[in-house]
Coordinates of C-alpha atoms in Angstrom, one line a residue:
E529 CA 10.6 -10.2 9.1
I530 CA 8.7 -10.9 5.9
P531 CA 7.7 -14.5 5.9
K532 CA 8.6 -16.8 3.0
D533 CA 5.0 -17.7 2.4
R534 CA 3.3 -18.5 -1.0
L535 CA 2.2 -14.9 -1.6
S536 CA 5.6 -13.5 -0.9
Q537 CA 7.2 -16.1 -3.2
Q538 CA 4.8 -15.3 -6.0
L539 CA 5.8 -11.6 -5.8
N540 CA 9.3 -12.7 -6.6
S541 CA 8.3 -13.6 -10.1
G542 CA 5.2 -11.4 -10.2
I543 CA 1.5 -11.9 -9.9
P544 CA -0.4 -11.3 -13.2
V545 CA -3.8 -9.6 -12.7
N546 CA -6.2 -9.2 -15.6
L547 CA -7.9 -5.8 -15.5
S548 CA -11.5 -5.1 -16.7
N549 CA -10.1 -2.8 -19.4
G550 CA -8.5 -5.8 -21.1
K551 CA -4.9 -5.1 -19.9
Q552 CA -2.8 -7.1 -17.6
V553 CA -0.8 -5.7 -14.7
L554 CA 2.1 -7.6 -13.1
L555 CA 2.3 -7.0 -9.3
R556 CA 5.8 -7.7 -7.9
W557 CA 8.3 -6.6 -5.4
M558 CA 9.7 -3.1 -6.1
S559 CA 13.3 -2.9 -7.2
F560 CA 15.8 -0.1 -7.5
S561 CA 15.3 0.1 -11.2
D562 CA 11.6 0.8 -10.6
I563 CA 12.3 4.0 -8.5
P564 CA 12.4 6.4 -11.5
G565 CA 8.9 5.2 -12.6
V566 CA 7.6 5.3 -9.0
L567 CA 9.0 8.9 -8.6
D568 CA 7.2 9.9 -11.8
L569 CA 4.0 8.6 -10.5
E570 CA 4.6 10.1 -7.1
R571 CA 5.2 13.5 -8.6
R572 CA 2.0 13.3 -10.6
I573 CA -0.2 12.3 -7.7
F574 CA 1.1 13.9 -4.5
P575 CA 1.7 17.5 -3.7
S576 CA 4.7 16.7 -1.6
P577 CA 6.3 13.7 -3.3
W578 CA 9.0 11.5 -1.7
V579 CA 12.5 11.7 -3.2
Y580 CA 14.7 9.0 -4.7
E581 CA 16.7 8.5 -1.5
S582 CA 13.5 7.8 0.5
F583 CA 12.5 4.8 -1.7
A584 CA 16.1 3.6 -2.0
Y585 CA 16.4 3.6 1.8
E586 CA 13.2 1.5 2.1
L587 CA 14.4 -1.0 -0.5
T588 CA 17.5 -1.6 1.6
N589 CA 15.4 -2.6 4.6
R590 CA 13.6 -5.7 3.2
N591 CA 13.3 -7.3 6.6
Y592 CA 10.5 -4.9 7.5
N593 CA 9.5 -3.2 4.3
I594 CA 6.8 -4.4 1.9
S595 CA 7.2 -2.3 -1.3
M596 CA 5.5 -3.5 -4.4
V597 CA 4.8 -2.1 -7.9
G598 CA 2.2 -2.8 -10.6
V599 CA 3.7 -2.7 -14.0
I600 CA 2.4 -2.9 -17.6
G601 CA 5.3 -3.6 -19.8
N602 CA 8.0 -1.4 -18.4
Q603 CA 5.7 1.3 -17.1
V604 CA 5.0 1.6 -13.3
I605 CA 1.3 2.3 -13.0
A606 CA 0.9 1.6 -9.2
Y607 CA 3.0 1.1 -6.1
N608 CA 2.7 0.7 -2.4
V609 CA 5.0 1.0 0.6
T610 CA 4.1 -0.9 3.8
Y611 CA 6.1 -1.6 7.0
L612 CA 6.1 -4.5 9.4
V613 CA 6.6 -3.1 12.9
V614 CA 6.7 -5.8 15.6
D615 CA 3.1 -7.1 15.6
E616 CA 1.6 -4.3 13.4
I617 CA 1.8 -3.3 9.8
H618 CA 1.7 0.4 8.7
I619 CA 0.5 1.2 5.3
S620 CA 2.4 4.2 4.2
N621 CA 1.6 4.8 0.5
I622 CA -0.7 3.3 -2.1
A623 CA -0.7 5.1 -5.4
V624 CA -2.3 4.2 -8.7
S625 CA -1.9 6.2 -12.0
P626 CA -5.2 8.2 -12.7
A627 CA -5.5 6.3 -16.0
F628 CA -5.7 3.0 -14.1
R629 CA -7.9 3.8 -11.2
R630 CA -11.2 2.0 -10.4
L631 CA -9.7 -1.3 -11.8
K632 CA -9.0 -2.7 -8.3
I633 CA -5.2 -2.4 -8.5
G634 CA -4.9 -0.4 -5.3
E635 CA -7.3 -2.7 -3.6
T636 CA -5.2 -5.7 -4.7
L637 CA -2.0 -4.1 -3.4
L638 CA -3.8 -3.4 -0.1
W639 CA -5.1 -7.0 0.2
I640 CA -1.6 -8.4 -0.5
S641 CA -0.1 -6.2 2.1
L642 CA -2.7 -7.2 4.7
E643 CA -2.3 -10.9 3.9
I644 CA 1.5 -10.6 4.3
G645 CA 0.9 -8.8 7.6
K646 CA -1.4 -11.6 8.8
S647 CA 1.2 -14.3 7.8
S648 CA 3.8 -12.3 9.7
D649 CA 1.6 -12.7 12.8
C650 CA 0.7 -8.9 12.8
Q651 CA -2.4 -8.2 14.9
F652 CA -3.2 -4.7 13.6
A653 CA -2.9 -2.5 10.5
H654 CA -2.7 1.3 10.6
L655 CA -2.6 4.1 8.1
E656 CA -3.0 7.8 7.7
V657 CA -5.2 9.1 4.9
R658 CA -5.9 12.7 3.7
K659 CA -9.2 13.7 5.4
N660 CA -10.6 14.7 1.9
N661 CA -9.6 11.5 0.1
I662 CA -13.1 10.0 0.0
A663 CA -12.2 7.2 -2.5
A664 CA -9.4 5.9 -0.3
I665 CA -11.4 6.2 2.9
S666 CA -14.2 4.2 1.3
L667 CA -11.8 1.5 0.2
Y668 CA -10.3 1.2 3.7
K669 CA -13.7 1.1 5.4
R670 CA -14.8 -1.7 3.0
Y671 CA -11.8 -3.7 4.4
G672 CA -12.9 -3.0 8.0
F673 CA -10.6 -0.1 8.8
Q674 CA -12.1 2.3 11.4
I675 CA -11.3 5.9 12.0
I676 CA -9.6 6.1 15.4
G677 CA -8.1 9.6 15.4
L678 CA -7.2 12.8 13.5
R679 CA -3.7 14.0 12.9
K680 CA -3.8 17.8 12.6
N681 CA -1.6 19.3 9.8
Y682 CA -0.1 15.8 9.2
Y683 CA 0.6 16.9 5.6
E684 CA 2.6 19.9 6.7
N685 CA 3.2 21.6 3.3
E686 CA -0.5 21.5 2.4
K687 CA -1.7 22.1 6.0
E688 CA -4.0 19.1 5.6
D689 CA -5.3 16.8 8.3
A690 CA -5.1 13.1 8.1
L691 CA -7.4 10.5 9.5
L692 CA -5.7 7.7 11.5
M693 CA -7.4 4.4 10.6
S694 CA -6.9 1.0 12.1
L695 CA -7.9 -2.6 11.4
N696 CA -7.8 -5.6 13.7
L697 CA -6.1 -8.3 11.6
E698 CA -7.6 -11.0 13.8
S699 CA -10.6 -10.8 11.5
E700 CA -10.7 -12.7 8.2
I701 CA -10.2 -10.5 5.1
K702 CA -12.2 -11.7 2.1
H703 CA -13.1 -9.9 -1.1
G704 CA -12.9 -6.4 0.4
L705 CA -15.0 -7.3 3.4
V706 CA -14.0 -8.2 6.9
Q707 CA -15.8 -11.1 8.5
T708 CA -15.2 -12.3 12.1
K709 CA -13.9 -15.8 12.5

């Protein structure tokens, strides 16, 4: 279950993040009213996007689901979906609008997810990433994720392989780098 720690509480009202382009994004828990904007972003980014029901189902399961959005005004420009599973977290989706990439929004969503996982006593974080998504792989490696396997044809419609990456959360996560305690 998601703990009622300071970071989780801040997501209730939103965490404002100043971007290097002069704009401010508000990171907060995803709500049902965000799903149309999330779907628009999903369709623009992914060849096989999730459908409304997938996101709605996740939002009804707040005990194990960490779903956040980044919004500017009423526009969803980023989101992530992460699951708490016993003593592990699984990062399912992190997406950022192409117009807002390289501003550390995705990295901030990743960091928040990992911190919530740590405060939930999770020991490991896992994710799958497209084998050719060099930018995402680089981000995950900066955080200490290691490639531990390959999932052949994980993305069935595109016949693309995924790398399975894992991170030991017993390490301290600071500024995109993992340092041993």
